[in-house]
XYZ file of C-alpha atoms in Angstrom:
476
model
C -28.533 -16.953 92.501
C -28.390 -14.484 94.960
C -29.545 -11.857 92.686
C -32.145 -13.761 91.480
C -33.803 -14.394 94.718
C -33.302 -11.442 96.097
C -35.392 -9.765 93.198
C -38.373 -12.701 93.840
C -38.247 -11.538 97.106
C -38.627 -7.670 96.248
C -41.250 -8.359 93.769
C -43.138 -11.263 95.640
C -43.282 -8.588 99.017
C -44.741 -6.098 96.753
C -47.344 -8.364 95.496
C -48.355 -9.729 99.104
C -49.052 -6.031 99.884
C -50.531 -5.479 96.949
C -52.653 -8.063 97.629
C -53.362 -7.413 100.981
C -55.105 -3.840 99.868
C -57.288 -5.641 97.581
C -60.551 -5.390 99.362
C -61.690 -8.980 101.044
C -63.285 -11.773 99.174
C -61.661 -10.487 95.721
C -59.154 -13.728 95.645
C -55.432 -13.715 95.085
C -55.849 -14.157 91.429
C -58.259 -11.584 90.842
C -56.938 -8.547 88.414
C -53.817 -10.334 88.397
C -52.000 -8.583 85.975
C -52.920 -5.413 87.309
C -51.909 -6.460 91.149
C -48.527 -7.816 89.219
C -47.813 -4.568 87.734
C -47.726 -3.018 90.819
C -45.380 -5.146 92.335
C -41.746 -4.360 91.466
C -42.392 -0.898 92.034
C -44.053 -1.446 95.139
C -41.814 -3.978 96.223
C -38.649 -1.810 95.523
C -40.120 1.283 97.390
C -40.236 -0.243 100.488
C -37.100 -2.640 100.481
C -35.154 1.166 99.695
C -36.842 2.344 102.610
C -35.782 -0.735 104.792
C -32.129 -0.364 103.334
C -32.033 3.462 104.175
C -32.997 2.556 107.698
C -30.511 0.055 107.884
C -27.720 2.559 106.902
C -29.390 4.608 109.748
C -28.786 2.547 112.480
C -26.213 0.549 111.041
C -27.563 -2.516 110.709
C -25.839 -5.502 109.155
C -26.730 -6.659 105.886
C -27.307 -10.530 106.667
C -29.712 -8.833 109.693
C -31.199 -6.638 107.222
C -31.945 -9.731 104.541
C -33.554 -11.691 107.478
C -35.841 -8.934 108.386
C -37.051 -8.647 104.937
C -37.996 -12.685 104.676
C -39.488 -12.306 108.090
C -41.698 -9.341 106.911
C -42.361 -11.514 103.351
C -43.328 -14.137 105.614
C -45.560 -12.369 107.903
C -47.324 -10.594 105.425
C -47.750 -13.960 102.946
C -49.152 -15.597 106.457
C -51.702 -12.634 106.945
C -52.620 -12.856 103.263
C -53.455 -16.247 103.544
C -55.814 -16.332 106.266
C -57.602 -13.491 105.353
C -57.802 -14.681 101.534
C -58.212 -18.534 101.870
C -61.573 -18.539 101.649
C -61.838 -15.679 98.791
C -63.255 -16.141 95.111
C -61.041 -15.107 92.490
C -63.455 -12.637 91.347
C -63.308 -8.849 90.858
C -64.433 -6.560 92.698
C -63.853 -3.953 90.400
C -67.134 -5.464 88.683
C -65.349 -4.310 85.107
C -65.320 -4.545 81.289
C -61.688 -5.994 81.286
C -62.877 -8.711 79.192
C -65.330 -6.738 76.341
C -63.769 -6.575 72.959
C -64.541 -5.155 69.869
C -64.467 -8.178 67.398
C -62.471 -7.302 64.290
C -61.347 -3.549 66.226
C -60.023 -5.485 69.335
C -58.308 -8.081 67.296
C -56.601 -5.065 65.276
C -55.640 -3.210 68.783
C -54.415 -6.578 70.323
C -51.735 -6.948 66.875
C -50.776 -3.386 67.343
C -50.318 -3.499 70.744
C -48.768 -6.527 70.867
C -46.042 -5.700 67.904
C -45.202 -2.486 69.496
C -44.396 -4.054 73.190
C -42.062 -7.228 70.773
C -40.360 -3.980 69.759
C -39.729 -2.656 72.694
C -39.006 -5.135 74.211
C -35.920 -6.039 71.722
C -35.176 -2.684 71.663
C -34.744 -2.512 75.709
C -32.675 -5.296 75.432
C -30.119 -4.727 72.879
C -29.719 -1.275 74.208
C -29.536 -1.788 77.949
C -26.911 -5.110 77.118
C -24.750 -2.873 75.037
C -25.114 0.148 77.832
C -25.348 -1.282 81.004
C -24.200 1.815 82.624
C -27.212 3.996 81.274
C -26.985 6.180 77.902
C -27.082 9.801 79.559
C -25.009 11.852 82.063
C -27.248 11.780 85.263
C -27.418 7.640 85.041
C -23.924 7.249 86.019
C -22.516 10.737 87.199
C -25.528 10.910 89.454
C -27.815 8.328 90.247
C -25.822 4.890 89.931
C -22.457 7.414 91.413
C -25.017 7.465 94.690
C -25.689 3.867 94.723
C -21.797 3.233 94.400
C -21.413 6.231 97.461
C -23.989 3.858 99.874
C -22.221 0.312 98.917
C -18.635 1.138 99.437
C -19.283 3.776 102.484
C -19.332 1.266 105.217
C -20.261 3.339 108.114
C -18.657 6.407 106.512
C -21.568 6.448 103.997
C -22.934 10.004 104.726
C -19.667 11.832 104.252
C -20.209 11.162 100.549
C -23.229 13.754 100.460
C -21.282 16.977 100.208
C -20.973 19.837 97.883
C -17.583 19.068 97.165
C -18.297 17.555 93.861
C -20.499 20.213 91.611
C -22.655 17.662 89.372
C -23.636 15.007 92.089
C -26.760 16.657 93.897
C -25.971 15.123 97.217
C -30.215 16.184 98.343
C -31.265 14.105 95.182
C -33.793 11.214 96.867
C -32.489 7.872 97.200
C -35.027 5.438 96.052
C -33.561 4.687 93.190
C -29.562 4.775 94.285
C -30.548 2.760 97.292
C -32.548 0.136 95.767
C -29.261 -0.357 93.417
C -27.099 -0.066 96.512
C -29.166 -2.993 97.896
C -29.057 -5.651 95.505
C -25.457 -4.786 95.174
C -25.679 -6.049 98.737
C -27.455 -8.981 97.942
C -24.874 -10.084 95.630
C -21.972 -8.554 97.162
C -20.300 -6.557 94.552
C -21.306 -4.005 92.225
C -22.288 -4.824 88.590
C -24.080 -2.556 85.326
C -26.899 -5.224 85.548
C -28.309 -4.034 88.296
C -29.515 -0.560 87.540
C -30.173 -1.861 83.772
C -32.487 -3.960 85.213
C -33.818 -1.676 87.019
C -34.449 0.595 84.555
C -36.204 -2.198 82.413
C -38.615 -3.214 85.342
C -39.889 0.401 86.036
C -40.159 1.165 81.892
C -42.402 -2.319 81.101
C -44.300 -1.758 85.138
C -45.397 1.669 84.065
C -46.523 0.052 80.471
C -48.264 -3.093 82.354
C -49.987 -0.746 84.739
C -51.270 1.888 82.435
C -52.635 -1.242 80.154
C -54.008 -3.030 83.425
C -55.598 -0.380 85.113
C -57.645 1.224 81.877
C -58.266 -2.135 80.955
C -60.167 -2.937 84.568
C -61.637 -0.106 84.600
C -62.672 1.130 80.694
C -62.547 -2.381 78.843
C -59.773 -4.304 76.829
C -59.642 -2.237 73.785
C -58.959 1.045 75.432
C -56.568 -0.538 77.600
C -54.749 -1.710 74.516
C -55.184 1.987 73.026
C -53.692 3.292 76.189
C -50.719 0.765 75.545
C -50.026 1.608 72.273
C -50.081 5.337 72.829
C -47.345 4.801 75.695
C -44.913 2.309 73.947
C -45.808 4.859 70.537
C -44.043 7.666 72.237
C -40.402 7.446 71.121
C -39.142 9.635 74.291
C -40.476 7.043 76.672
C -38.321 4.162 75.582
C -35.685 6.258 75.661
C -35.636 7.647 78.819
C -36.484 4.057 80.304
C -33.172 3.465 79.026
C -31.322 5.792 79.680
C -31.229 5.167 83.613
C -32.325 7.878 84.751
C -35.004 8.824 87.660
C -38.133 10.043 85.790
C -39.673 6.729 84.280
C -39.643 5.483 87.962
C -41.132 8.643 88.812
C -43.552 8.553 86.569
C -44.632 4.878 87.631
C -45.409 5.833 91.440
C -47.242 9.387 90.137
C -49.387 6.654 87.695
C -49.406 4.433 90.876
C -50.603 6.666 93.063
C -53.159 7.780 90.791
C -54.868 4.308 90.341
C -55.395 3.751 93.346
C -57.055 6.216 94.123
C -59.478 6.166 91.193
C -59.460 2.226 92.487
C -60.615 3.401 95.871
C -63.078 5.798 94.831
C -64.842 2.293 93.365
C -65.240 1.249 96.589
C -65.782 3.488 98.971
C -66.987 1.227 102.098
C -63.997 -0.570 102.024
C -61.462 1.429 100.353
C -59.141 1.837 103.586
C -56.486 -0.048 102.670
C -56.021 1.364 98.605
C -55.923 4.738 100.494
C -53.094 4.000 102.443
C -51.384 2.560 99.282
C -51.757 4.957 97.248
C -50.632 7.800 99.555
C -47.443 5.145 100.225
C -46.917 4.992 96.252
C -46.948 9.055 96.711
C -43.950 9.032 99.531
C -41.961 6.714 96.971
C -42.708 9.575 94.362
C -41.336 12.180 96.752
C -38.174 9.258 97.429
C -37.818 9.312 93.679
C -36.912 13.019 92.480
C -37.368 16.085 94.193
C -40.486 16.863 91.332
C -42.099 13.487 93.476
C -42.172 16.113 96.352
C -44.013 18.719 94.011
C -46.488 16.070 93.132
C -47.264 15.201 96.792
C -47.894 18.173 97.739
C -50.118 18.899 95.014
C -51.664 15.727 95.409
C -52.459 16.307 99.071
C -53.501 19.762 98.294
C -55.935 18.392 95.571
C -57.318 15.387 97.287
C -57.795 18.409 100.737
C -59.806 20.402 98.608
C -61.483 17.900 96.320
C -63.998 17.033 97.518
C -64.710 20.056 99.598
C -64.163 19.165 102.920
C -67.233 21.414 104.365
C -69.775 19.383 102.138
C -68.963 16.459 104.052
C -66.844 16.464 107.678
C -67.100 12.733 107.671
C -66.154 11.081 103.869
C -63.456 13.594 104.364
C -61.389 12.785 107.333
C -61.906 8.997 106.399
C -60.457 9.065 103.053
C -57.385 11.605 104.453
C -56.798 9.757 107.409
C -54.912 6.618 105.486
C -53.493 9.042 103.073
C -51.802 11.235 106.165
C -50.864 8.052 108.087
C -49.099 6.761 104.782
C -47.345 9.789 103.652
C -46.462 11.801 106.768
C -43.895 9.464 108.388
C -41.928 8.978 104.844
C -41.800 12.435 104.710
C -40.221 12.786 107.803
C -37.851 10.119 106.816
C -37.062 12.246 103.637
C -36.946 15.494 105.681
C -34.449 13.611 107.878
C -32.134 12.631 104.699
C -31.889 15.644 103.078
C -31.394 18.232 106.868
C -29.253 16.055 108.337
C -27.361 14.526 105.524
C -27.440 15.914 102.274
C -27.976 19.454 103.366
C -29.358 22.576 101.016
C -30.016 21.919 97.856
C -29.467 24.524 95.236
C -32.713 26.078 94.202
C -33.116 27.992 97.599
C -29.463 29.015 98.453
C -29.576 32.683 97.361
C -32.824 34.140 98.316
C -32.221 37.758 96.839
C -31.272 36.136 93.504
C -34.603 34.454 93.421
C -36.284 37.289 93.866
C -34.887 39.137 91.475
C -35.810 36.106 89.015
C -39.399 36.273 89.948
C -40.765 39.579 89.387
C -38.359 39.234 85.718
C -41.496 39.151 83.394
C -38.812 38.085 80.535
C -38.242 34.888 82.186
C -42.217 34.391 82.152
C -42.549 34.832 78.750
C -39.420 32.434 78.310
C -41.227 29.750 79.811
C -44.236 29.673 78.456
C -43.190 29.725 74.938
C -41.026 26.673 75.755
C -44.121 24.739 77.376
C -45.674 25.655 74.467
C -43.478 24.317 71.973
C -42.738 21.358 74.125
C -46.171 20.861 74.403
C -47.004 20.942 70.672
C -43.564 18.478 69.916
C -43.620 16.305 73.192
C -42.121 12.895 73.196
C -40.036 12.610 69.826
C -43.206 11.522 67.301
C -42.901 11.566 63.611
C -45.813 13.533 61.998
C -48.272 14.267 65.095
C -47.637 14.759 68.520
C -48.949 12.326 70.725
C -50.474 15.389 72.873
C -52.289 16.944 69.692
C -53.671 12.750 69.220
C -54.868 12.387 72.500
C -56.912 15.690 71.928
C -58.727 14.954 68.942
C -59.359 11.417 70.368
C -61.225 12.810 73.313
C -62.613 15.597 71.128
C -64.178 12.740 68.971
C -65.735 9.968 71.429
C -66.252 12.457 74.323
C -66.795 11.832 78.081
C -68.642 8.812 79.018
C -71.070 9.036 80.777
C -70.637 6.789 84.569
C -69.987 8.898 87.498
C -68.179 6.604 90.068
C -64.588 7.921 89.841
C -65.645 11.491 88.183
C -64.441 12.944 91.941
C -61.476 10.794 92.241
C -60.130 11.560 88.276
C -60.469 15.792 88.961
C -58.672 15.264 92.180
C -56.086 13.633 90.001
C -56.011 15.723 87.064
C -56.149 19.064 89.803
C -52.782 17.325 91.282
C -51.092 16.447 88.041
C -51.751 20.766 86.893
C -50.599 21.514 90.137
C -47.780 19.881 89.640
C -46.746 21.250 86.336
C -47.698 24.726 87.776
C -44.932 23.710 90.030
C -42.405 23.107 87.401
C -43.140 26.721 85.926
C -42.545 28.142 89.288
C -39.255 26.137 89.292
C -37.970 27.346 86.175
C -38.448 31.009 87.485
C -36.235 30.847 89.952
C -33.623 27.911 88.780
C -30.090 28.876 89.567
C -28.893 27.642 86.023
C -29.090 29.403 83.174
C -32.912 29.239 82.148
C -32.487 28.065 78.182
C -29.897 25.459 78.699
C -32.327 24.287 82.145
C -35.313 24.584 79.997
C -33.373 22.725 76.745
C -32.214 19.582 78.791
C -34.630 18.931 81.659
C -38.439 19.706 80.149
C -39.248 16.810 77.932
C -38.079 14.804 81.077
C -40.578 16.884 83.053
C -43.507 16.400 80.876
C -42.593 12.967 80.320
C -43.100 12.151 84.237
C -46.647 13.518 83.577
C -47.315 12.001 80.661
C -48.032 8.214 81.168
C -50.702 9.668 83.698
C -52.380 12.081 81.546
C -53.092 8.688 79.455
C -54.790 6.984 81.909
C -57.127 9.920 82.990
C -58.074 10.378 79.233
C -58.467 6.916 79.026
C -60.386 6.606 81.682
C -62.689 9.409 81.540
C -63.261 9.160 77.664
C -65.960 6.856 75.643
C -64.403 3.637 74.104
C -63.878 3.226 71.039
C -66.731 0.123 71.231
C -70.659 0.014 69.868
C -72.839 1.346 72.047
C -74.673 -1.814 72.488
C -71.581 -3.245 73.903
C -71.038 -0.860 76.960
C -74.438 -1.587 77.989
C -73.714 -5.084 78.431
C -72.992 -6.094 81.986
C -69.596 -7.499 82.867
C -69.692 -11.470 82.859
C -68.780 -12.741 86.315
C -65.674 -15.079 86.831
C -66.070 -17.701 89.070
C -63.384 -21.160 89.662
């Protein structure tokens, strides 16, 4: 039971700030399923935060559990009186509803057959592997969470360099928020970080069907769907327990809500500061979350261009900086004064040897390449080649409202994997076996992004007579 609750309370905190972001007069009901989605992730991001804290300064657990219900409560009491007068009504103003007849009916099937298999799938493999089916799940990340639980007060001398495989400056969102229902129940069990793993895997799925849904209509939020639970990689690494499908949630997070704020941009205060927060829990994630927020800052500094206009441009940064600047000195704290230098930077000449070795260019690009062109384990056609002809063949449509918001986006996302080249230049491993176990898992983060900006951004698959048809209003 105490599980159980404790998870209703991550999840139901997540929603009430979820649904405090919403701008005012939306309703609590309104885009449900995409305010759900959001949720767990949301939810867990912040209680991992509260439970790092609490390590911090030593704070008891039964304290720590009380402060959380306080904060559910405060927040739930906030919600309500600014909401209790609200219509459950969108304010997104969207096509979530249009369907194609006999098209959407087929999408809905498909869709809906390929999340029954997952969804077994999940299941039969996370009960027979509780402990994750790959190295890093239990020498690694659930090996951290088992380092905070049974620490005590001694919990930082477990983040040394003493054992060669553990990665003591990996972030700790995920080990903590393991760590922290192992609290809750008082003793460590597999379930936890299985379920886990299954939360983040069918978040990212409900979110990237949501959110293109809301925003392009039903039946390329169902394309979008099938395209994510199609890729064979992406169940897999959901399983396997590792960091990167809860990476790649918050970088998808992050990402909507900002394409959700430029939608509103009188009132889009609140989604700002959201979707910088679901940034900091990318950087919290995996060290790549700290590539992406940089790039995503960078992006979102230089697009639009701040000189055009002084004003738009310190009020959509300001909730972004307030957001993301204290986690990162929370994270800057973790890994300087307790988990110490990482790897990557430790010999400096080395590196630069690496970098000016054109061999180790050419290396890497033919290995995007081909990673590219056979990304995420598909049968006859990779899902990257599909998703190119698709947009080849419908083309952009044609509304402008988030056209600013989905280049700063797709800017951050190439930054990113400009990042991840410059990585590979100067890893300390040996570059084949680093490029052989670690890309797909790179691209991978990326990926579940990628299909909402091409979902987003390109025509539906619908008559042209339906997306001129205005969006019927819902009302109680």
């Amino acid at each position: 039971m105490a599980g159980l609750a404790s998870a209703i309370l991550c999840a139901a905190t997540g929603f009430v700030l979820i649904s405090l972001a919403w701008p005012k007069g939306s309703g609590l009901r309104s885009d449900l399923l995409l305010k759900v989605s959001f949720c767990v992730g949301c939810g867990l991001g912040l209680f991992s935060f509260l439970y790092f804290l609490s390590l911090m300064f030593s704070v008891p657990a039964k304290t720590l559990a009380g402060l959380e219900v306080v904060i559910f409560v405060l927040l739930s009491v906030l919600l309500w009186t600014r909401n209790h007068n609200g219509h459950n009504q969108s304010f997104l103003r969207n096509r979530a509803n249009t369907s194609t007849g006999f098209l959407g009916q087929i999408l809905a099937a498909g869709f809906t057959l390929s999340l029954i298999g997952a969804l077994y799938r999940c299941g039969k493999e996370l009960a027979a592997n509780p402990q994750g089916t790959g190295w890093d799940a239990f020498a690694i990340w659930n090996l951290h969470a088992r380092f905070l639980f049974r620490g005590g007060e001694h919990w930082r001398d477990a983040f040394s360099g003493l054992i060669p495989w553990f990665h003591p400056d990996y972030p700790l969102l995920l080990p903590a928020s393991i760590a922290h229902f192992w609290t809750y129940l008082g003793r460590e069990t597999a379930a936890v970080p299985a379920a886990l793993a299954f939360a983040f895997t069918f978040s990212t799925v409900a979110l990237l069907f949501s959110a293109v849904s809301v925003l392009r209509g039903r039946n390329q939020g169902l394309l979008a769907g099938v395209m994510l639970l199609g890729t064979p990689s992406f169940l897999r690494q959901g399983l396997s327990e590792y960091a990167d499908v809860p990476l790649s949630f918050f970088l998808l997070a992050a990402i909507v809500l900002l394409i959700l704020a430029g939608r509103v941009p009188q009132s889009n205060f609140s989604l700002l500061v959201l979707s910088g927060f679901m940034a900091a829990c990318a950087a919290w994630t995996k060290n790549e979350g700290l590539l992406f927020l940089a790039a995503f800052a960078v992006a979102r500094l230089v697009i639009p261009a701040p000189w055009e206009n002084w004003a738009i441009w310190l009020r959509q940064m300001t909730p972004l900086a307030a957001t993301i600047i204290p986690i990162l000195l929370l994270i800057a704290y973790f890994k300087l004064a307790v988990a110490g230098p990482g790897e990557l930077f430790s010999n400096s000449q080395i590196m630069l040897q690496k970098a000016i070795d054109p061999s180790r260019y050419w290396m890497i690009a033919r290995w995007f390449l081909k990673d590219f062109l056979g990304f995420g384990g598909w049968f006859l056609m990779p899902g990257t080649l599909l998703i190119i002809a698709y947009a080849t063949i419908l083309g952009k449509h044609g509304e402008a409202s988030s056209r600013t918001g989905a280049a700063t986006c797709a800017w951050a996302l190439v930054l990113t994997a400009t990042g991840y080249f410059a990585v590979y230049v100067i890893t300390p491993y040996d570059l084949r076996w680093h490029l052989m176990w670690s890309l797909d898992r790179l691209f991978m983060q990326l990926w579940p992004s990628v299909l909402f900006l091409v979902f987003v951004t390109v025509r539906a698959p619908e008559p042209a007579t339906a997306l001129g048809c205005p969006a019927p209003e819902s009302s109680e």
